[in-house]
Amino acid sequence: MTAGFAATTIDDIARDVGATKGLVYYHFRSKFDIFLAAYGEGMRRVRERVEPHADGPGTGRDRLVAMSIAHLVNLMEDLAYHHVVHQAVRGEPSTALKTRQRDALLALNRLRKDYEQMFHRVVVDGIDDGSLRRVDPALATRTLLSNLNAVDMWYRRVEGQSGDELHDLARRIVDLLIGGLAD
Amino acid sequence: MTAGFAATTIDDIARDVGATKGLVYYHFRSKFDIFLAAYGEGMRRVRERVEPHADGPGTGRDRLVAMSIAHLVNLMEDLAYHHVVHQAVRGEPSTALKTRQRDALLALNRLRKDYEQMFHRVVVDGIDDGSLRRVDPALATRTLLSNLNAVDMWYRRVEGQSGDELHDLARRIVDLLIGGLAD
């Protein structure tokens, strides 16, 4: 779905997953239901990796670094899911939604807000314990998350890249985002 | 064109600019030619604002901050153009291109590379003069530019926002990107 939801056809999806169009329709009632399933699975996966670090040991900065690295590693490993979630952040779908679809979308958007709120809480912790600068927590959280997500603009999986190499790249990017370019 | 190039029809474009489809076709031979014109104009506008700061006075950090603020102010003021340029960064169009279209696209992509190279040069200056940390210049440049561009994910024009308010918001975001969240 890298081309974006609106431009993706059921045929594209069927080809991507190596199935027939009939099989895709057997499992999902519409293209929007596929989007909802992928959005939900993407949120579940990233949250599962990141949440344990929010309440872990260390300063606010330590926890924010660990959460951000986990978010980035998840993005790099699950680029397809990430694109779908990112799509959801970018804007609401223009298709007319059925009630159950709208309810499902709102529930997922709430999950995403909770996820963002978790980062906000740790930024505030870091400012309070002196491990982060006295920044505007709302602007800092939004900037950090959108910077983490922007990595999907240029990151492409390198064949044979090990888990350690991926983690090291994530660590270096997060060091730039949290530590900045200047001392 | 916020929905993305592939999902945008000539009818959408005509509606956005308050023209008829016929008038749009009178000026442009195809949807792709409209994209090329907007991409070119977007690059021209951002470069005109940012370039003077690259060779201005001050340390590498000072110049990088001034360039980044100018880039962001341009993005916020010219959001529609920015979306088109960002689209070009995201991936090549899937439509078959005529030779003149491919040549025009390659020339614009080269302009964009030059633009990125200008940031890279100032990052290296900042590392050399000690105003920036000893970061990996290529990764730092790519991260900074993708972070600046990611602001289009959440920034929406606020009615009645003054030029000073816009500049102040840009300055605060750039402070987070260059200075980081931690000391």
PDB file of C-alpha atoms in Angstrom, chain B residues 5-91:
ATOM      1  CA  PHE B   5      -0.913  12.536  -7.036  1.00  0.00           C
ATOM      2  CA  ALA B   6      -2.308   9.144  -8.059  1.00  0.00           C
ATOM      3  CA  ALA B   7      -5.660   9.804  -6.396  1.00  0.00           C
ATOM      4  CA  THR B   8      -6.087  13.322  -7.782  1.00  0.00           C
ATOM      5  CA  THR B   9      -8.084  13.835 -10.960  1.00  0.00           C
ATOM      6  CA  ILE B  10      -8.001  16.763 -13.353  1.00  0.00           C
ATOM      7  CA  ASP B  11     -11.544  17.493 -12.101  1.00  0.00           C
ATOM      8  CA  ASP B  12     -10.180  17.822  -8.520  1.00  0.00           C
ATOM      9  CA  ILE B  13      -7.493  20.199  -9.715  1.00  0.00           C
ATOM     10  CA  ALA B  14      -9.953  22.274 -11.725  1.00  0.00           C
ATOM     11  CA  ARG B  15     -12.248  22.547  -8.690  1.00  0.00           C
ATOM     12  CA  ASP B  16      -9.340  23.494  -6.381  1.00  0.00           C
ATOM     13  CA  VAL B  17      -8.254  26.361  -8.596  1.00  0.00           C
ATOM     14  CA  GLY B  18     -11.805  27.385  -9.532  1.00  0.00           C
ATOM     15  CA  ALA B  19     -11.390  26.663 -13.233  1.00  0.00           C
ATOM     16  CA  THR B  20     -13.025  24.400 -15.767  1.00  0.00           C
ATOM     17  CA  LYS B  21     -11.433  21.139 -16.838  1.00  0.00           C
ATOM     18  CA  GLY B  22     -11.078  22.600 -20.313  1.00  0.00           C
ATOM     19  CA  LEU B  23      -9.095  25.558 -19.029  1.00  0.00           C
ATOM     20  CA  VAL B  24      -6.747  23.266 -17.087  1.00  0.00           C
ATOM     21  CA  TYR B  25      -6.131  21.193 -20.231  1.00  0.00           C
ATOM     22  CA  TYR B  26      -5.590  24.393 -22.210  1.00  0.00           C
ATOM     23  CA  HIS B  27      -2.609  25.229 -19.986  1.00  0.00           C
ATOM     24  CA  PHE B  28      -1.247  21.765 -19.297  1.00  0.00           C
ATOM     25  CA  ARG B  29      -0.967  18.798 -21.576  1.00  0.00           C
ATOM     26  CA  SER B  30      -1.514  16.242 -18.810  1.00  0.00           C
ATOM     27  CA  LYS B  31      -1.835  15.761 -15.058  1.00  0.00           C
ATOM     28  CA  PHE B  32       1.850  14.944 -14.968  1.00  0.00           C
ATOM     29  CA  ASP B  33       2.719  18.289 -16.572  1.00  0.00           C
ATOM     30  CA  ILE B  34       0.779  20.040 -13.808  1.00  0.00           C
ATOM     31  CA  PHE B  35       2.783  18.078 -11.256  1.00  0.00           C
ATOM     32  CA  LEU B  36       6.067  19.083 -12.965  1.00  0.00           C
ATOM     33  CA  ALA B  37       5.068  22.765 -13.031  1.00  0.00           C
ATOM     34  CA  ALA B  38       4.123  22.719  -9.334  1.00  0.00           C
ATOM     35  CA  TYR B  39       7.279  20.770  -8.386  1.00  0.00           C
ATOM     36  CA  GLY B  40       9.448  23.298 -10.239  1.00  0.00           C
ATOM     37  CA  GLU B  41       7.687  26.306  -8.728  1.00  0.00           C
ATOM     38  CA  GLY B  42       7.873  24.735  -5.235  1.00  0.00           C
ATOM     39  CA  MET B  43      11.631  24.144  -5.548  1.00  0.00           C
ATOM     40  CA  ARG B  44      12.181  27.678  -6.878  1.00  0.00           C
ATOM     41  CA  ARG B  45      10.279  29.241  -3.982  1.00  0.00           C
ATOM     42  CA  VAL B  46      11.963  27.308  -1.185  1.00  0.00           C
ATOM     43  CA  ARG B  47      15.435  27.755  -2.659  1.00  0.00           C
ATOM     44  CA  GLU B  48      14.940  31.506  -3.059  1.00  0.00           C
ATOM     45  CA  ARG B  49      14.197  31.818   0.653  1.00  0.00           C
ATOM     46  CA  VAL B  50      16.800  29.419   2.026  1.00  0.00           C
ATOM     47  CA  GLU B  51      19.891  29.890  -0.150  1.00  0.00           C
ATOM     48  CA  PRO B  52      20.851  33.394   1.092  1.00  0.00           C
ATOM     49  CA  HIS B  53      21.265  31.982   4.635  1.00  0.00           C
ATOM     50  CA  ALA B  54      23.671  29.219   3.537  1.00  0.00           C
ATOM     51  CA  ASP B  55      26.407  31.751   2.786  1.00  0.00           C
ATOM     52  CA  GLY B  56      25.386  34.261   5.429  1.00  0.00           C
ATOM     53  CA  PRO B  57      27.422  35.262   8.495  1.00  0.00           C
ATOM     54  CA  GLY B  58      27.733  33.206  11.681  1.00  0.00           C
ATOM     55  CA  THR B  59      28.721  29.693  12.641  1.00  0.00           C
ATOM     56  CA  GLY B  60      27.540  26.584  10.843  1.00  0.00           C
ATOM     57  CA  ARG B  61      24.901  26.171  13.533  1.00  0.00           C
ATOM     58  CA  ASP B  62      23.665  29.768  13.112  1.00  0.00           C
ATOM     59  CA  ARG B  63      23.338  29.316   9.361  1.00  0.00           C
ATOM     60  CA  LEU B  64      21.705  25.886   9.686  1.00  0.00           C
ATOM     61  CA  VAL B  65      19.131  27.339  12.105  1.00  0.00           C
ATOM     62  CA  ALA B  66      18.392  30.263   9.755  1.00  0.00           C
ATOM     63  CA  MET B  67      18.074  27.913   6.747  1.00  0.00           C
ATOM     64  CA  SER B  68      15.816  25.528   8.680  1.00  0.00           C
ATOM     65  CA  ILE B  69      13.519  28.322   9.867  1.00  0.00           C
ATOM     66  CA  ALA B  70      13.291  29.703   6.315  1.00  0.00           C
ATOM     67  CA  HIS B  71      12.510  26.197   4.997  1.00  0.00           C
ATOM     68  CA  LEU B  72       9.740  25.745   7.587  1.00  0.00           C
ATOM     69  CA  VAL B  73       8.208  29.186   7.072  1.00  0.00           C
ATOM     70  CA  ASN B  74       8.116  28.454   3.351  1.00  0.00           C
ATOM     71  CA  LEU B  75       6.485  25.059   4.012  1.00  0.00           C
ATOM     72  CA  MET B  76       3.824  26.630   6.236  1.00  0.00           C
ATOM     73  CA  GLU B  77       3.089  29.455   3.832  1.00  0.00           C
ATOM     74  CA  ASP B  78       3.190  27.324   0.684  1.00  0.00           C
ATOM     75  CA  LEU B  79       1.714  24.088   1.999  1.00  0.00           C
ATOM     76  CA  ALA B  80       0.181  23.123  -1.354  1.00  0.00           C
ATOM     77  CA  TYR B  81       3.500  23.424  -3.207  1.00  0.00           C
ATOM     78  CA  HIS B  82       5.260  21.640  -0.396  1.00  0.00           C
ATOM     79  CA  HIS B  83       2.893  18.678  -0.668  1.00  0.00           C
ATOM     80  CA  VAL B  84       3.757  18.348  -4.343  1.00  0.00           C
ATOM     81  CA  VAL B  85       7.522  18.454  -3.749  1.00  0.00           C
ATOM     82  CA  HIS B  86       7.166  16.033  -0.834  1.00  0.00           C
ATOM     83  CA  GLN B  87       5.213  13.729  -3.147  1.00  0.00           C
ATOM     84  CA  ALA B  88       8.173  13.781  -5.536  1.00  0.00           C
ATOM     85  CA  VAL B  89      10.517  12.790  -2.691  1.00  0.00           C
ATOM     86  CA  ARG B  90       8.254   9.916  -1.709  1.00  0.00           C
ATOM     87  CA  GLY B  91       8.587   8.011  -4.978  1.00  0.00           C
TER      88      GLY B  91
END
